[in-house]
Amino acid sequence: MIEFLGTGSARPTKDRNVSSLLLHHAKASFMFDCGDGTLRQLINSPIATPTRIEAIFITHLHSDHYYGLPGVSVAFRETEDESGYEFDTVKKRPVFSPRGLKSRMGRLLERQLNIEEFGTGKMEKSGVHYDNNLPLENHVIYENQYLQIAAFFIHHAIPSAAYIVREKPTRILDLDLLKQKYNMPPSPLYAQLQRGLSVTFNGRNVKPEEVSQELSGRCIAILGDTCNPNGLIPYIEGCDVVVHEATGLEMDKTSILQKFHSTGAMAGQFAKRVKTKQLILNHFSPRETMAGLPCSEADYQKRILEEAREAAGSDIKVTAAYDHMAFSIPRKRERNAHFNRAM
């Protein structure tokens, strides 16, 4: 599940905080960007639990994307009572970022966070920045038993990253079949079957393909600020969800491009090129003028959504994110009541 904590750009408004989102997966959470005020958004979240955050990923070092780190890091302190005294026990989380975060906030964050930087800080004129200094093969910077997260650079005014989250394949057991056909109660044998191993129970050989379904992993592309992410296309074609900035309207495209941002229509065109199923727009401008005339922030953003949908086409679902919006991503599976599990 994706939970948007902040969906505005540059500065907060009464309805939108600046950039941050959480990916909730397998009882853990992963934060992408952490603009100022993110701690308050976490506190007000009906879903998030700060201590479940396993890692933080910063897309780029503009203030509306990382100034909230000191506040959020405080939420990681867990207070223990022992012999009448209080002790701070802190599990240090990794925070991944393009090069430069350590020099800006290293001393401030060192008690709660391990800063892991990537990239040389050099900029390419367009597309992906193929950087040999990324720490692992295939740009993978984080991996656990459930998923991999890879980083690629996309074009912006400063080095800006896109994070590609790929879930590993998994097996979902048909619990009713195990009980009815094999009379097998819950036991460690279940874990072996989920790992794709055959087991023996009551003298019968039980194969995993007989009692489970292998589900291919989901893919989520979370893009930082950009005016040209086209170099990502070979890596995310067919991705389930693309999160893309939509700073403004086509009528304002010249000024938006001058700041290396994208319009809603540009986001829609990119979604069409990568053949995604779902485009989610964020990073909306707080602009309150349209064609030189006053308008509400909501009306301006509604028009951004309309332009994105028109550019993406009818085969792609386009959604405008709002603060505390939660979005579940269905698994790639057959419709079967026994196999029902959401990210």
Short mmCIF file of N, CA and C in Angstrom, two decimals, residues 184-307:
data_model
loop_
_atom_site.label_atom_id
_atom_site.label_comp_id
_atom_site.label_asym_id
_atom_site.label_seq_id
_atom_site.Cartn_x
_atom_site.Cartn_y
_atom_site.Cartn_z
N MET A 184 -3.83 -31.26 6.72
CA MET A 184 -2.57 -30.72 7.25
C MET A 184 -2.85 -29.46 8.08
N PRO A 185 -2.60 -29.48 9.38
CA PRO A 185 -2.79 -28.29 10.21
C PRO A 185 -1.63 -27.31 10.00
N PRO A 186 -1.78 -26.06 10.43
CA PRO A 186 -0.67 -25.11 10.36
C PRO A 186 0.56 -25.66 11.06
N SER A 187 1.72 -25.56 10.40
CA SER A 187 2.97 -26.10 10.93
C SER A 187 4.12 -25.50 10.14
N PRO A 188 5.37 -25.78 10.54
CA PRO A 188 6.53 -25.30 9.76
C PRO A 188 6.55 -25.81 8.32
N LEU A 189 5.76 -26.86 8.03
CA LEU A 189 5.70 -27.35 6.65
C LEU A 189 5.11 -26.30 5.72
N TYR A 190 4.25 -25.45 6.25
CA TYR A 190 3.67 -24.39 5.43
C TYR A 190 4.77 -23.48 4.86
N ALA A 191 5.73 -23.14 5.70
CA ALA A 191 6.82 -22.26 5.26
C ALA A 191 7.64 -22.91 4.15
N GLN A 192 7.86 -24.21 4.26
CA GLN A 192 8.61 -24.92 3.21
C GLN A 192 7.85 -24.90 1.90
N LEU A 193 6.54 -25.13 1.96
CA LEU A 193 5.73 -25.07 0.75
C LEU A 193 5.76 -23.68 0.12
N GLN A 194 5.72 -22.64 0.97
CA GLN A 194 5.77 -21.27 0.45
C GLN A 194 7.11 -20.97 -0.21
N ARG A 195 8.16 -21.65 0.23
CA ARG A 195 9.47 -21.46 -0.40
C ARG A 195 9.63 -22.30 -1.66
N GLY A 196 8.57 -23.03 -2.04
CA GLY A 196 8.62 -23.83 -3.26
C GLY A 196 9.17 -25.22 -3.06
N LEU A 197 9.19 -25.73 -1.83
CA LEU A 197 9.75 -27.05 -1.54
C LEU A 197 8.63 -28.06 -1.31
N SER A 198 8.82 -29.27 -1.81
CA SER A 198 7.88 -30.35 -1.53
C SER A 198 8.06 -30.85 -0.11
N VAL A 199 6.97 -31.34 0.49
CA VAL A 199 7.04 -31.84 1.86
C VAL A 199 6.31 -33.19 1.92
N THR A 200 6.57 -33.94 2.98
CA THR A 200 5.89 -35.20 3.21
C THR A 200 5.07 -35.09 4.49
N PHE A 201 3.79 -35.44 4.39
CA PHE A 201 2.91 -35.38 5.55
C PHE A 201 2.00 -36.61 5.56
N ASN A 202 2.00 -37.32 6.66
CA ASN A 202 1.20 -38.55 6.79
C ASN A 202 1.48 -39.52 5.65
N GLY A 203 2.76 -39.60 5.26
CA GLY A 203 3.16 -40.52 4.21
C GLY A 203 2.85 -40.06 2.80
N ARG A 204 2.31 -38.85 2.64
CA ARG A 204 1.95 -38.34 1.31
C ARG A 204 2.91 -37.23 0.91
N ASN A 205 3.32 -37.25 -0.34
CA ASN A 205 4.17 -36.19 -0.88
C ASN A 205 3.28 -35.04 -1.35
N VAL A 206 3.54 -33.86 -0.82
CA VAL A 206 2.75 -32.68 -1.16
C VAL A 206 3.65 -31.71 -1.91
N LYS A 207 3.29 -31.42 -3.16
CA LYS A 207 4.08 -30.51 -3.99
C LYS A 207 3.52 -29.09 -3.87
N PRO A 208 4.40 -28.09 -3.88
CA PRO A 208 3.91 -26.71 -3.69
C PRO A 208 2.94 -26.27 -4.78
N GLU A 209 3.16 -26.71 -6.02
CA GLU A 209 2.27 -26.29 -7.11
C GLU A 209 0.87 -26.86 -6.96
N GLU A 210 0.70 -27.90 -6.13
CA GLU A 210 -0.61 -28.49 -5.92
C GLU A 210 -1.45 -27.70 -4.91
N VAL A 211 -0.80 -26.99 -4.02
CA VAL A 211 -1.52 -26.36 -2.91
C VAL A 211 -1.24 -24.86 -2.81
N SER A 212 -0.62 -24.31 -3.81
CA SER A 212 -0.31 -22.88 -3.74
C SER A 212 -0.27 -22.29 -5.15
N GLN A 213 -0.26 -20.98 -5.17
CA GLN A 213 -0.17 -20.24 -6.43
C GLN A 213 1.02 -19.30 -6.36
N GLU A 214 1.88 -19.36 -7.36
CA GLU A 214 3.01 -18.42 -7.39
C GLU A 214 2.55 -17.11 -7.98
N LEU A 215 2.78 -16.04 -7.26
CA LEU A 215 2.39 -14.71 -7.69
C LEU A 215 3.62 -13.92 -8.09
N SER A 216 3.63 -13.42 -9.30
CA SER A 216 4.75 -12.58 -9.72
C SER A 216 4.70 -11.26 -8.97
N GLY A 217 5.85 -10.67 -8.75
CA GLY A 217 5.94 -9.47 -7.93
C GLY A 217 5.41 -8.23 -8.63
N ARG A 218 5.01 -7.27 -7.83
CA ARG A 218 4.54 -6.00 -8.36
C ARG A 218 5.71 -5.03 -8.53
N CYS A 219 5.51 -4.02 -9.37
CA CYS A 219 6.55 -3.00 -9.63
C CYS A 219 5.95 -1.62 -9.42
N ILE A 220 6.68 -0.79 -8.68
CA ILE A 220 6.27 0.59 -8.43
C ILE A 220 7.43 1.51 -8.77
N ALA A 221 7.19 2.51 -9.59
CA ALA A 221 8.21 3.50 -9.93
C ALA A 221 7.86 4.81 -9.25
N ILE A 222 8.73 5.27 -8.36
CA ILE A 222 8.52 6.52 -7.63
C ILE A 222 9.54 7.52 -8.12
N LEU A 223 9.09 8.50 -8.89
CA LEU A 223 9.99 9.44 -9.53
C LEU A 223 10.14 10.70 -8.69
N GLY A 224 11.37 11.17 -8.58
CA GLY A 224 11.61 12.48 -8.00
C GLY A 224 11.26 13.56 -9.01
N ASP A 225 11.55 14.80 -8.66
CA ASP A 225 11.26 15.91 -9.57
C ASP A 225 12.03 15.72 -10.87
N THR A 226 11.36 16.01 -11.99
CA THR A 226 12.00 15.77 -13.28
C THR A 226 11.27 16.50 -14.40
N CYS A 227 12.03 16.82 -15.45
CA CYS A 227 11.41 17.30 -16.68
C CYS A 227 11.64 16.30 -17.82
N ASN A 228 12.37 15.22 -17.53
CA ASN A 228 12.63 14.23 -18.57
C ASN A 228 13.09 12.90 -17.96
N PRO A 229 12.16 11.98 -17.72
CA PRO A 229 12.54 10.67 -17.18
C PRO A 229 12.61 9.58 -18.26
N ASN A 230 12.71 9.95 -19.53
CA ASN A 230 12.56 8.97 -20.60
C ASN A 230 13.62 7.88 -20.58
N GLY A 231 14.78 8.13 -19.99
CA GLY A 231 15.80 7.10 -19.90
C GLY A 231 15.38 5.91 -19.05
N LEU A 232 14.33 6.10 -18.24
CA LEU A 232 13.83 5.00 -17.40
C LEU A 232 13.01 3.97 -18.17
N ILE A 233 12.53 4.35 -19.34
CA ILE A 233 11.54 3.52 -20.03
C ILE A 233 11.94 2.05 -20.15
N PRO A 234 13.18 1.71 -20.56
CA PRO A 234 13.51 0.29 -20.68
C PRO A 234 13.45 -0.47 -19.36
N TYR A 235 13.55 0.24 -18.23
CA TYR A 235 13.61 -0.41 -16.93
C TYR A 235 12.25 -0.57 -16.27
N ILE A 236 11.26 0.21 -16.68
CA ILE A 236 9.97 0.16 -15.97
C ILE A 236 8.80 -0.10 -16.91
N GLU A 237 9.06 -0.52 -18.12
CA GLU A 237 7.95 -0.78 -19.04
C GLU A 237 7.02 -1.84 -18.45
N GLY A 238 5.74 -1.53 -18.41
CA GLY A 238 4.76 -2.45 -17.84
C GLY A 238 4.67 -2.40 -16.33
N CYS A 239 5.34 -1.43 -15.70
CA CYS A 239 5.29 -1.30 -14.24
C CYS A 239 3.84 -1.08 -13.78
N ASP A 240 3.49 -1.65 -12.64
CA ASP A 240 2.11 -1.57 -12.17
C ASP A 240 1.68 -0.14 -11.85
N VAL A 241 2.54 0.61 -11.19
CA VAL A 241 2.20 1.96 -10.75
C VAL A 241 3.39 2.88 -11.00
N VAL A 242 3.10 4.06 -11.54
CA VAL A 242 4.10 5.12 -11.68
C VAL A 242 3.62 6.33 -10.89
N VAL A 243 4.47 6.81 -9.97
CA VAL A 243 4.20 8.05 -9.24
C VAL A 243 5.05 9.14 -9.87
N HIS A 244 4.40 10.16 -10.41
CA HIS A 244 5.09 11.17 -11.24
C HIS A 244 4.64 12.56 -10.82
N GLU A 245 5.56 13.49 -10.77
CA GLU A 245 5.20 14.86 -10.44
C GLU A 245 4.32 15.47 -11.54
N ALA A 246 3.47 16.42 -11.13
CA ALA A 246 2.61 17.15 -12.06
C ALA A 246 2.50 18.57 -11.53
N THR A 247 3.56 19.34 -11.75
CA THR A 247 3.66 20.65 -11.12
C THR A 247 2.62 21.63 -11.65
N GLY A 248 2.29 21.54 -12.96
CA GLY A 248 1.37 22.54 -13.49
C GLY A 248 0.74 22.15 -14.81
N LEU A 249 0.14 23.16 -15.46
CA LEU A 249 -0.62 22.97 -16.70
C LEU A 249 0.24 23.22 -17.93
N GLU A 250 -0.24 22.75 -19.07
CA GLU A 250 0.45 22.95 -20.34
C GLU A 250 0.57 24.44 -20.67
N MET A 251 -0.42 25.23 -20.30
CA MET A 251 -0.34 26.66 -20.60
C MET A 251 0.83 27.33 -19.86
N ASP A 252 1.31 26.70 -18.80
CA ASP A 252 2.44 27.22 -18.03
C ASP A 252 3.72 26.42 -18.28
N LYS A 253 3.75 25.65 -19.37
CA LYS A 253 4.83 24.71 -19.62
C LYS A 253 6.20 25.38 -19.71
N THR A 254 6.25 26.55 -20.34
CA THR A 254 7.54 27.22 -20.51
C THR A 254 8.19 27.51 -19.16
N SER A 255 7.44 28.08 -18.24
CA SER A 255 8.02 28.40 -16.93
C SER A 255 8.28 27.14 -16.12
N ILE A 256 7.45 26.12 -16.30
CA ILE A 256 7.65 24.86 -15.58
C ILE A 256 8.93 24.17 -16.05
N LEU A 257 9.16 24.15 -17.36
CA LEU A 257 10.38 23.54 -17.89
C LEU A 257 11.63 24.32 -17.49
N GLN A 258 11.50 25.62 -17.35
CA GLN A 258 12.64 26.42 -16.92
C GLN A 258 13.11 26.02 -15.53
N LYS A 259 12.20 25.46 -14.74
CA LYS A 259 12.55 24.98 -13.40
C LYS A 259 12.74 23.46 -13.38
N PHE A 260 12.79 22.86 -14.57
CA PHE A 260 13.07 21.42 -14.73
C PHE A 260 11.99 20.54 -14.08
N HIS A 261 10.74 20.98 -14.20
CA HIS A 261 9.60 20.22 -13.71
C HIS A 261 8.75 19.73 -14.88
N SER A 262 7.65 19.03 -14.56
CA SER A 262 6.77 18.46 -15.57
C SER A 262 5.34 18.97 -15.40
N THR A 263 4.62 18.99 -16.51
CA THR A 263 3.19 19.26 -16.47
C THR A 263 2.44 17.94 -16.29
N GLY A 264 1.15 18.04 -16.00
CA GLY A 264 0.34 16.83 -15.92
C GLY A 264 0.31 16.08 -17.24
N ALA A 265 0.24 16.81 -18.35
CA ALA A 265 0.22 16.17 -19.66
C ALA A 265 1.53 15.43 -19.92
N MET A 266 2.65 15.99 -19.52
CA MET A 266 3.93 15.30 -19.68
C MET A 266 3.95 14.00 -18.89
N ALA A 267 3.39 14.03 -17.68
CA ALA A 267 3.31 12.81 -16.87
C ALA A 267 2.44 11.77 -17.57
N GLY A 268 1.32 12.21 -18.14
CA GLY A 268 0.44 11.29 -18.86
C GLY A 268 1.11 10.68 -20.07
N GLN A 269 1.87 11.48 -20.81
CA GLN A 269 2.59 10.97 -21.98
C GLN A 269 3.63 9.94 -21.59
N PHE A 270 4.32 10.19 -20.48
CA PHE A 270 5.32 9.24 -20.01
C PHE A 270 4.66 7.93 -19.59
N ALA A 271 3.54 8.02 -18.88
CA ALA A 271 2.82 6.82 -18.46
C ALA A 271 2.41 5.98 -19.67
N LYS A 272 2.01 6.65 -20.73
CA LYS A 272 1.61 5.93 -21.94
C LYS A 272 2.81 5.23 -22.57
N ARG A 273 3.97 5.88 -22.55
CA ARG A 273 5.17 5.27 -23.14
C ARG A 273 5.60 4.03 -22.37
N VAL A 274 5.48 4.04 -21.06
CA VAL A 274 5.94 2.89 -20.27
C VAL A 274 4.86 1.83 -20.09
N LYS A 275 3.66 2.13 -20.60
CA LYS A 275 2.56 1.15 -20.58
C LYS A 275 2.21 0.72 -19.15
N THR A 276 2.19 1.68 -18.26
CA THR A 276 1.79 1.36 -16.90
C THR A 276 0.29 1.20 -16.81
N LYS A 277 -0.17 0.58 -15.73
CA LYS A 277 -1.61 0.42 -15.52
C LYS A 277 -2.18 1.59 -14.73
N GLN A 278 -1.32 2.23 -13.91
CA GLN A 278 -1.80 3.25 -12.99
C GLN A 278 -0.78 4.37 -12.88
N LEU A 279 -1.22 5.59 -13.12
CA LEU A 279 -0.40 6.78 -12.92
C LEU A 279 -0.98 7.56 -11.76
N ILE A 280 -0.11 7.89 -10.79
CA ILE A 280 -0.53 8.72 -9.66
C ILE A 280 0.27 10.01 -9.70
N LEU A 281 -0.44 11.12 -9.72
CA LEU A 281 0.18 12.45 -9.81
C LEU A 281 0.39 13.01 -8.41
N ASN A 282 1.52 13.69 -8.23
CA ASN A 282 1.77 14.41 -6.98
C ASN A 282 2.62 15.64 -7.27
N HIS A 283 3.09 16.30 -6.21
CA HIS A 283 3.95 17.49 -6.33
C HIS A 283 3.22 18.62 -7.08
N PHE A 284 1.99 18.91 -6.62
CA PHE A 284 1.18 19.94 -7.28
C PHE A 284 1.61 21.33 -6.85
N SER A 285 1.62 22.23 -7.81
CA SER A 285 1.94 23.63 -7.53
C SER A 285 0.82 24.27 -6.73
N PRO A 286 1.16 25.18 -5.81
CA PRO A 286 0.13 25.93 -5.07
C PRO A 286 -0.41 27.11 -5.87
N ARG A 287 -0.16 27.12 -7.17
CA ARG A 287 -0.56 28.24 -8.04
C ARG A 287 -2.06 28.50 -7.94
N GLU A 288 -2.45 29.78 -7.97
CA GLU A 288 -3.86 30.16 -7.88
C GLU A 288 -4.24 31.13 -9.00
N THR A 289 -3.59 30.94 -10.16
CA THR A 289 -3.99 31.69 -11.35
C THR A 289 -4.04 30.72 -12.53
N MET A 290 -4.96 30.98 -13.46
CA MET A 290 -5.07 30.17 -14.66
C MET A 290 -5.35 31.12 -15.82
N ALA A 291 -4.46 31.09 -16.82
CA ALA A 291 -4.57 32.01 -17.97
C ALA A 291 -4.61 33.46 -17.51
N GLY A 292 -3.83 33.75 -16.47
CA GLY A 292 -3.74 35.11 -15.97
C GLY A 292 -4.87 35.55 -15.08
N LEU A 293 -5.86 34.66 -14.84
CA LEU A 293 -7.01 35.01 -14.03
C LEU A 293 -6.97 34.24 -12.71
N PRO A 294 -7.49 34.85 -11.65
CA PRO A 294 -7.49 34.15 -10.36
C PRO A 294 -8.31 32.85 -10.42
N CYS A 295 -7.85 31.85 -9.72
CA CYS A 295 -8.60 30.60 -9.61
C CYS A 295 -8.21 29.95 -8.29
N SER A 296 -8.98 28.98 -7.89
CA SER A 296 -8.63 28.27 -6.66
C SER A 296 -7.53 27.26 -6.94
N GLU A 297 -6.78 26.93 -5.90
CA GLU A 297 -5.76 25.90 -6.02
C GLU A 297 -6.38 24.58 -6.48
N ALA A 298 -7.58 24.27 -5.98
CA ALA A 298 -8.26 23.03 -6.33
C ALA A 298 -8.64 23.01 -7.80
N ASP A 299 -9.11 24.12 -8.34
CA ASP A 299 -9.49 24.18 -9.75
C ASP A 299 -8.27 24.00 -10.65
N TYR A 300 -7.15 24.62 -10.26
CA TYR A 300 -5.93 24.48 -11.06
C TYR A 300 -5.49 23.02 -11.08
N GLN A 301 -5.53 22.37 -9.94
CA GLN A 301 -5.08 20.98 -9.86
C GLN A 301 -6.06 20.02 -10.53
N LYS A 302 -7.34 20.36 -10.54
CA LYS A 302 -8.33 19.56 -11.25
C LYS A 302 -8.03 19.58 -12.74
N ARG A 303 -7.64 20.73 -13.25
CA ARG A 303 -7.31 20.83 -14.68
C ARG A 303 -6.03 20.06 -15.00
N ILE A 304 -5.07 20.03 -14.08
CA ILE A 304 -3.86 19.21 -14.27
C ILE A 304 -4.25 17.75 -14.45
N LEU A 305 -5.14 17.26 -13.61
CA LEU A 305 -5.60 15.87 -13.70
C LEU A 305 -6.28 15.61 -15.04
N GLU A 306 -7.10 16.52 -15.50
CA GLU A 306 -7.79 16.35 -16.79
C GLU A 306 -6.78 16.26 -17.94
N GLU A 307 -5.77 17.13 -17.92
CA GLU A 307 -4.75 17.08 -18.98
C GLU A 307 -3.95 15.79 -18.94
#
